Amino acid sequence: MRKILLTGAAGVIGTDVARLLPHHGEFWRLTDIRPATSSATSWSGNVEWVQADLTDPEQANRLCNGVDSVIHLAGQPREREWSELFGPNIVACTNLWEAMRQQGVKRVVFGSSNHASGMYPATQTLSGTEAARPDSRYGITKVFGEALGSCYADKFNIKCFSIRIGTYRETPSIERELATWVSPRDLASLIRVGLQAEYHNEIVYGVSNNSRSWWRNDRAYQLGYAPQDNAETYAPDIAMTTPDKNDVATVLQGANHAGRDFTGNLEWLTNRRVGE
């Protein structure tokens, strides 16, 4: 029986993933630094809950024992000071990948973020093959996780499927989300692609089939991703604004993450093309 480890299982996305992905014929080990949620205790079948701290390498090793695949969603999900990001987003990632190597894990689906490429202009369409351009300390930690995935795929043959998750919610609520939104069921289906498809190391975008998407996501489609939702369905209910070419949060894909503390050259960033 295939054994899957899901980290961050008490988080918003982790809770939904465990609920939406079928478990038939699989054993799921769910973990979080926090206690199990009420919904977690109601899961039945081949599921176990282990409260653990991934910043402890021994705990990371025990979690990976006997595991075939990992879905790594744990970590600090927002922009914070380095002191708050270093443990959950850097140390925990390092410990987890090393534990996967030592325990013989075959693949990992990594919950990265669109903020790994948030300094690209909203006028440019990305595929995931471009150089990372993180927009924040948080975005940098996600690029670090993607780099771990690349290295361990190349050196130790641990397949890595990094998903740069867009705006995750039930429905889009602001104009930007018409491009970046991903529905819970679409993200769950993309994670399932990461668990089943044949690849070596991939970076894809966690985004629904949005008409205004900034991300092409060709590779995700080639591997079997078939999103069901489109943010355009909700466009009539969303207030539209006139773009301000001098507003960093409007011009760059990372929005407020990109705009916070910005003192750079916005004109240069806007005119620089993909690959330059």
mmCIF file of C-alpha atoms in Angstrom:
data_model
loop_
_atom_site.group_PDB
_atom_site.id
_atom_site.type_symbol
_atom_site.label_atom_id
_atom_site.label_comp_id
_atom_site.label_asym_id
_atom_site.label_seq_id
_atom_site.Cartn_x
_atom_site.Cartn_y
_atom_site.Cartn_z
ATOM 1 C CA MET A 1 0.000 0.000 0.000
ATOM 2 C CA ARG A 2 1.333 3.419 -0.965
ATOM 3 C CA LYS A 3 2.130 5.647 2.026
ATOM 4 C CA ILE A 4 1.819 9.436 1.722
ATOM 5 C CA LEU A 5 3.007 12.036 4.235
ATOM 6 C CA LEU A 6 1.110 15.339 4.288
ATOM 7 C CA THR A 7 2.781 18.147 6.246
ATOM 8 C CA GLY A 8 0.893 21.254 7.299
ATOM 9 C CA ALA A 9 -2.227 19.131 7.641
ATOM 10 C CA ALA A 10 -3.833 21.507 10.166
ATOM 11 C CA GLY A 11 -3.522 24.478 7.816
ATOM 12 C CA VAL A 12 -6.187 25.823 5.493
ATOM 13 C CA ILE A 13 -4.854 24.132 2.362
ATOM 14 C CA GLY A 14 -3.687 20.992 4.147
ATOM 15 C CA THR A 15 -7.088 20.404 5.714
ATOM 16 C CA ASP A 16 -8.784 20.773 2.329
ATOM 17 C CA VAL A 17 -6.280 18.524 0.567
ATOM 18 C CA ALA A 18 -6.820 15.726 3.068
ATOM 19 C CA ARG A 19 -10.573 16.105 2.633
ATOM 20 C CA LEU A 20 -10.639 16.367 -1.168
ATOM 21 C CA LEU A 21 -8.059 13.806 -2.245
ATOM 22 C CA PRO A 22 -9.324 10.215 -2.182
ATOM 23 C CA HIS A 23 -7.407 7.848 0.066
ATOM 24 C CA HIS A 24 -8.542 4.524 -1.352
ATOM 25 C CA GLY A 25 -5.641 2.108 -1.557
ATOM 26 C CA GLU A 26 -3.314 4.554 0.211
ATOM 27 C CA PHE A 27 -2.098 5.124 3.758
ATOM 28 C CA TRP A 28 -1.937 8.800 4.743
ATOM 29 C CA ARG A 29 0.222 10.136 7.573
ATOM 30 C CA LEU A 30 -0.921 13.649 8.464
ATOM 31 C CA THR A 31 1.311 15.955 10.466
ATOM 32 C CA ASP A 32 1.456 19.495 11.761
ATOM 33 C CA ILE A 33 3.220 21.350 14.547
ATOM 34 C CA ARG A 34 -0.265 22.147 15.869
ATOM 35 C CA PRO A 35 -2.729 19.641 17.328
ATOM 36 C CA ALA A 36 -5.149 17.891 15.002
ATOM 37 C CA THR A 37 -8.192 19.872 13.934
ATOM 38 C CA SER A 38 -11.672 18.589 14.684
ATOM 39 C CA SER A 39 -12.090 17.632 11.030
ATOM 40 C CA ALA A 40 -8.838 15.676 11.121
ATOM 41 C CA THR A 41 -10.048 13.485 13.950
ATOM 42 C CA SER A 42 -13.116 12.557 11.907
ATOM 43 C CA TRP A 43 -11.138 11.103 8.991
ATOM 44 C CA SER A 44 -11.519 7.369 8.686
ATOM 45 C CA GLY A 45 -9.658 4.606 6.932
ATOM 46 C CA ASN A 46 -5.922 4.305 6.543
ATOM 47 C CA VAL A 47 -5.065 7.661 8.125
ATOM 48 C CA GLU A 48 -2.935 8.562 11.128
ATOM 49 C CA TRP A 49 -2.162 11.903 12.769
ATOM 50 C CA VAL A 50 1.306 12.695 14.142
ATOM 51 C CA GLN A 51 1.966 16.038 15.802
ATOM 52 C CA ALA A 52 5.580 16.934 15.037
ATOM 53 C CA ASP A 53 8.060 19.764 14.557
ATOM 54 C CA LEU A 54 10.015 19.594 11.288
ATOM 55 C CA THR A 55 12.722 21.872 12.655
ATOM 56 C CA ASP A 56 13.817 18.810 14.651
ATOM 57 C CA PRO A 57 15.699 16.497 12.235
ATOM 58 C CA GLU A 58 14.920 13.383 14.280
ATOM 59 C CA GLN A 59 11.193 14.067 14.118
ATOM 60 C CA ALA A 60 11.453 14.698 10.381
ATOM 61 C CA ASN A 61 13.207 11.354 9.971
ATOM 62 C CA ARG A 62 10.541 9.487 11.898
ATOM 63 C CA LEU A 63 7.803 11.089 9.832
ATOM 64 C CA CYS A 64 9.421 9.910 6.590
ATOM 65 C CA ASN A 65 9.967 6.341 7.748
ATOM 66 C CA GLY A 66 8.219 3.976 5.330
ATOM 67 C CA VAL A 67 6.830 6.831 3.225
ATOM 68 C CA ASP A 68 6.740 6.716 -0.584
ATOM 69 C CA SER A 69 5.622 10.296 -1.314
ATOM 70 C CA VAL A 70 5.481 13.599 0.564
ATOM 71 C CA ILE A 71 3.155 16.578 0.137
ATOM 72 C CA HIS A 72 4.942 19.451 1.874
ATOM 73 C CA LEU A 73 2.546 22.258 2.778
ATOM 74 C CA ALA A 74 3.934 23.138 6.219
ATOM 75 C CA GLY A 75 5.597 26.473 6.886
ATOM 76 C CA GLN A 76 4.950 30.130 7.597
ATOM 77 C CA PRO A 77 2.503 31.160 4.841
ATOM 78 C CA ARG A 78 2.953 34.932 4.968
ATOM 79 C CA GLU A 79 5.589 37.630 4.815
ATOM 80 C CA ARG A 80 7.375 37.902 8.157
ATOM 81 C CA GLU A 81 10.726 38.928 9.584
ATOM 82 C CA TRP A 82 13.605 36.551 8.889
ATOM 83 C CA SER A 83 13.545 35.337 12.483
ATOM 84 C CA GLU A 84 9.997 34.044 11.982
ATOM 85 C CA LEU A 85 10.644 32.500 8.559
ATOM 86 C CA PHE A 86 13.976 30.804 9.120
ATOM 87 C CA GLY A 87 12.768 27.883 11.220
ATOM 88 C CA PRO A 88 9.525 26.837 9.498
ATOM 89 C CA ASN A 89 10.534 27.701 5.922
ATOM 90 C CA ILE A 90 14.286 27.075 5.756
ATOM 91 C CA VAL A 91 15.333 24.697 8.545
ATOM 92 C CA ALA A 92 12.195 22.562 8.274
ATOM 93 C CA CYS A 93 12.607 22.244 4.497
ATOM 94 C CA THR A 94 16.246 21.265 4.854
ATOM 95 C CA ASN A 95 15.446 18.662 7.492
ATOM 96 C CA LEU A 96 12.573 17.239 5.463
ATOM 97 C CA TRP A 97 14.555 16.806 2.235
ATOM 98 C CA GLU A 98 17.418 15.206 4.106
ATOM 99 C CA ALA A 99 14.986 12.897 5.889
ATOM 100 C CA MET A 100 13.458 11.954 2.540
ATOM 101 C CA ARG A 101 16.915 11.095 1.227
ATOM 102 C CA GLN A 102 17.767 8.979 4.252
ATOM 103 C CA GLN A 103 14.411 7.177 4.301
ATOM 104 C CA GLY A 104 14.216 6.475 0.566
ATOM 105 C CA VAL A 105 11.215 8.666 -0.288
ATOM 106 C CA LYS A 106 10.623 8.661 -4.047
ATOM 107 C CA ARG A 107 8.886 11.998 -4.687
ATOM 108 C CA VAL A 108 7.731 15.232 -3.091
ATOM 109 C CA VAL A 109 5.011 17.706 -4.010
ATOM 110 C CA PHE A 110 6.188 21.064 -2.664
ATOM 111 C CA GLY A 111 3.817 23.894 -1.852
ATOM 112 C CA SER A 112 5.731 26.830 -3.276
ATOM 113 C CA SER A 113 4.181 30.222 -4.021
ATOM 114 C CA ASN A 114 3.560 32.677 -6.831
ATOM 115 C CA HIS A 115 5.641 35.061 -4.714
ATOM 116 C CA ALA A 116 8.704 33.168 -5.950
ATOM 117 C CA SER A 117 8.165 35.111 -9.188
ATOM 118 C CA GLY A 118 6.292 38.150 -7.923
ATOM 119 C CA MET A 119 8.686 40.792 -9.284
ATOM 120 C CA TYR A 120 7.639 40.066 -12.864
ATOM 121 C CA PRO A 121 5.199 42.603 -14.344
ATOM 122 C CA ALA A 122 1.542 41.639 -14.555
ATOM 123 C CA THR A 123 1.756 42.270 -18.307
ATOM 124 C CA GLN A 124 4.092 39.286 -18.797
ATOM 125 C CA THR A 125 2.928 35.687 -19.072
ATOM 126 C CA LEU A 126 5.103 33.136 -17.276
ATOM 127 C CA SER A 127 5.523 29.384 -17.687
ATOM 128 C CA GLY A 128 7.608 28.472 -14.636
ATOM 129 C CA THR A 129 10.784 27.975 -16.680
ATOM 130 C CA GLU A 130 11.920 31.573 -16.158
ATOM 131 C CA ALA A 131 14.429 32.590 -13.516
ATOM 132 C CA ALA A 132 12.874 33.095 -10.102
ATOM 133 C CA ARG A 133 12.267 36.712 -9.104
ATOM 134 C CA PRO A 134 10.974 36.600 -5.534
ATOM 135 C CA ASP A 135 9.137 39.629 -4.205
ATOM 136 C CA SER A 136 9.731 39.244 -0.466
ATOM 137 C CA ARG A 137 11.537 37.354 2.274
ATOM 138 C CA TYR A 138 8.689 34.852 2.142
ATOM 139 C CA GLY A 139 9.144 34.480 -1.619
ATOM 140 C CA ILE A 140 12.865 33.883 -1.131
ATOM 141 C CA THR A 141 12.135 30.977 1.218
ATOM 142 C CA LYS A 142 9.965 29.401 -1.469
ATOM 143 C CA VAL A 143 12.749 29.743 -4.036
ATOM 144 C CA PHE A 144 14.993 28.027 -1.492
ATOM 145 C CA GLY A 145 12.558 25.109 -1.319
ATOM 146 C CA GLU A 146 12.455 24.886 -5.108
ATOM 147 C CA ALA A 147 16.269 24.828 -5.155
ATOM 148 C CA LEU A 148 16.309 21.998 -2.618
ATOM 149 C CA GLY A 149 13.896 20.113 -4.833
ATOM 150 C CA SER A 150 16.108 20.608 -7.878
ATOM 151 C CA CYS A 151 19.285 19.529 -6.095
ATOM 152 C CA TYR A 152 17.792 16.435 -4.468
ATOM 153 C CA ALA A 153 16.126 15.424 -7.733
ATOM 154 C CA ASP A 154 19.424 15.661 -9.609
ATOM 155 C CA LYS A 155 21.685 14.157 -6.938
ATOM 156 C CA PHE A 156 19.404 11.650 -5.231
ATOM 157 C CA ASN A 157 16.585 11.035 -7.739
ATOM 158 C CA ILE A 158 13.830 12.325 -5.450
ATOM 159 C CA LYS A 159 11.257 13.619 -7.915
ATOM 160 C CA CYS A 160 10.050 17.130 -7.071
ATOM 161 C CA PHE A 161 6.836 18.814 -8.206
ATOM 162 C CA SER A 162 6.911 22.431 -7.006
ATOM 163 C CA ILE A 163 3.554 24.204 -7.202
ATOM 164 C CA ARG A 164 3.670 27.997 -7.142
ATOM 165 C CA ILE A 165 0.293 28.374 -5.505
ATOM 166 C CA GLY A 166 -1.783 31.375 -6.543
ATOM 167 C CA THR A 167 -4.617 32.910 -4.527
ATOM 168 C CA TYR A 168 -6.256 30.007 -2.724
ATOM 169 C CA ARG A 169 -9.860 30.557 -1.683
ATOM 170 C CA GLU A 170 -13.384 29.359 -2.444
ATOM 171 C CA THR A 171 -14.059 32.223 -4.868
ATOM 172 C CA PRO A 172 -12.033 35.202 -6.147
ATOM 173 C CA SER A 173 -12.896 38.503 -4.472
ATOM 174 C CA ILE A 174 -10.690 41.217 -6.026
ATOM 175 C CA GLU A 175 -9.524 42.069 -9.533
ATOM 176 C CA ARG A 176 -6.022 40.578 -9.161
ATOM 177 C CA GLU A 177 -7.544 37.216 -8.281
ATOM 178 C CA LEU A 178 -9.157 36.973 -11.709
ATOM 179 C CA ALA A 179 -5.597 36.113 -12.802
ATOM 180 C CA THR A 180 -4.232 34.312 -9.741
ATOM 181 C CA TRP A 181 -7.135 32.369 -8.232
ATOM 182 C CA VAL A 182 -7.013 28.625 -7.681
ATOM 183 C CA SER A 183 -10.041 26.777 -6.374
ATOM 184 C CA PRO A 184 -9.662 24.119 -3.677
ATOM 185 C CA ARG A 185 -10.705 21.294 -6.000
ATOM 186 C CA ASP A 186 -8.322 22.417 -8.759
ATOM 187 C CA LEU A 187 -5.342 22.616 -6.408
ATOM 188 C CA ALA A 188 -6.190 19.197 -4.982
ATOM 189 C CA SER A 189 -6.299 17.758 -8.499
ATOM 190 C CA LEU A 190 -2.927 19.347 -9.329
ATOM 191 C CA ILE A 191 -1.405 17.816 -6.215
ATOM 192 C CA ARG A 192 -2.741 14.445 -7.360
ATOM 193 C CA VAL A 193 -0.930 15.001 -10.682
ATOM 194 C CA GLY A 194 2.246 15.554 -8.681
ATOM 195 C CA LEU A 195 1.696 12.270 -6.872
ATOM 196 C CA GLN A 196 1.099 10.227 -10.017
ATOM 197 C CA ALA A 197 2.728 11.741 -13.122
ATOM 198 C CA GLU A 198 6.137 10.904 -14.533
ATOM 199 C CA TYR A 199 8.635 13.763 -14.254
ATOM 200 C CA HIS A 200 12.040 14.585 -12.768
ATOM 201 C CA ASN A 201 11.821 18.104 -11.372
ATOM 202 C CA GLU A 202 9.037 20.487 -12.358
ATOM 203 C CA ILE A 203 7.837 23.952 -11.398
ATOM 204 C CA VAL A 204 4.185 24.598 -12.222
ATOM 205 C CA TYR A 205 1.610 27.157 -11.144
ATOM 206 C CA GLY A 206 -1.272 26.401 -8.823
ATOM 207 C CA VAL A 207 -3.918 28.304 -10.745
ATOM 208 C CA SER A 208 -7.355 27.478 -12.110
ATOM 209 C CA ASN A 209 -8.287 27.744 -15.790
ATOM 210 C CA ASN A 210 -8.544 31.529 -15.567
ATOM 211 C CA SER A 211 -9.079 33.511 -18.761
ATOM 212 C CA ARG A 212 -6.859 36.313 -17.404
ATOM 213 C CA SER A 213 -4.138 34.119 -15.919
ATOM 214 C CA TRP A 214 -0.557 35.414 -15.908
ATOM 215 C CA TRP A 215 0.742 31.842 -16.002
ATOM 216 C CA ARG A 216 0.631 29.529 -19.034
ATOM 217 C CA ASN A 217 1.156 26.308 -17.072
ATOM 218 C CA ASP A 218 1.859 24.233 -20.185
ATOM 219 C CA ARG A 219 3.827 21.595 -18.312
ATOM 220 C CA ALA A 220 1.070 21.039 -15.768
ATOM 221 C CA TYR A 221 -1.402 20.395 -18.588
ATOM 222 C CA GLN A 222 1.026 18.052 -20.337
ATOM 223 C CA LEU A 223 1.308 16.010 -17.147
ATOM 224 C CA GLY A 224 -2.463 15.657 -16.831
ATOM 225 C CA TYR A 225 -3.774 18.731 -15.002
ATOM 226 C CA ALA A 226 -7.356 19.498 -16.039
ATOM 227 C CA PRO A 227 -8.689 22.397 -13.932
ATOM 228 C CA GLN A 228 -12.456 22.720 -13.702
ATOM 229 C CA ASP A 229 -12.857 26.323 -12.582
ATOM 230 C CA ASN A 230 -12.358 29.765 -14.151
ATOM 231 C CA ALA A 231 -12.253 32.996 -12.149
ATOM 232 C CA GLU A 232 -14.028 34.761 -15.007
ATOM 233 C CA THR A 233 -17.262 33.222 -13.754
ATOM 234 C CA TYR A 234 -17.092 35.663 -10.838
ATOM 235 C CA ALA A 235 -15.915 38.730 -12.771
ATOM 236 C CA PRO A 236 -19.345 40.429 -12.914
ATOM 237 C CA ASP A 237 -19.359 40.606 -9.103
ATOM 238 C CA ILE A 238 -15.843 42.064 -8.759
ATOM 239 C CA ALA A 239 -15.126 45.793 -8.805
ATOM 240 C CA MET A 240 -12.691 46.813 -11.550
ATOM 241 C CA THR A 241 -10.162 49.628 -11.287
ATOM 242 C CA THR A 242 -8.170 51.762 -13.704
ATOM 243 C CA PRO A 243 -4.550 50.525 -13.601
ATOM 244 C CA ASP A 244 -2.049 52.967 -12.104
ATOM 245 C CA LYS A 245 1.296 52.512 -13.862
ATOM 246 C CA ASN A 246 3.063 54.043 -10.852
ATOM 247 C CA ASP A 247 1.546 51.689 -8.275
ATOM 248 C CA VAL A 248 4.001 48.860 -7.601
ATOM 249 C CA ALA A 249 1.320 46.610 -6.126
ATOM 250 C CA THR A 250 -0.730 46.952 -9.308
ATOM 251 C CA VAL A 251 2.077 46.750 -11.864
ATOM 252 C CA LEU A 252 3.952 43.737 -10.458
ATOM 253 C CA GLN A 253 2.520 40.242 -10.049
ATOM 254 C CA GLY A 254 3.431 40.032 -6.370
ATOM 255 C CA ALA A 255 1.047 42.888 -5.481
ATOM 256 C CA ASN A 256 1.518 44.014 -1.864
ATOM 257 C CA HIS A 257 4.415 41.617 -1.329
ATOM 258 C CA ALA A 258 6.242 43.370 -4.156
ATOM 259 C CA GLY A 259 5.178 46.842 -3.097
ATOM 260 C CA ARG A 260 6.115 46.607 0.570
ATOM 261 C CA ASP A 261 9.250 48.712 1.280
ATOM 262 C CA PHE A 262 9.847 49.107 -2.474
ATOM 263 C CA THR A 263 12.559 51.621 -3.451
ATOM 264 C CA GLY A 264 13.575 50.039 -6.777
ATOM 265 C CA ASN A 265 13.251 51.157 -10.388
ATOM 266 C CA LEU A 266 9.699 50.288 -11.388
ATOM 267 C CA GLU A 267 10.153 51.462 -14.976
ATOM 268 C CA TRP A 268 13.139 49.144 -15.444
ATOM 269 C CA LEU A 269 11.242 46.203 -13.947
ATOM 270 C CA THR A 270 8.231 46.890 -16.139
ATOM 271 C CA ASN A 271 10.203 47.135 -19.375
ATOM 272 C CA ARG A 272 12.497 44.172 -18.718
ATOM 273 C CA ARG A 273 11.317 41.189 -20.718
ATOM 274 C CA VAL A 274 11.214 37.544 -19.646
ATOM 275 C CA GLY A 275 14.662 35.988 -19.996
ATOM 276 C CA GLU A 276 16.575 39.251 -19.777
#
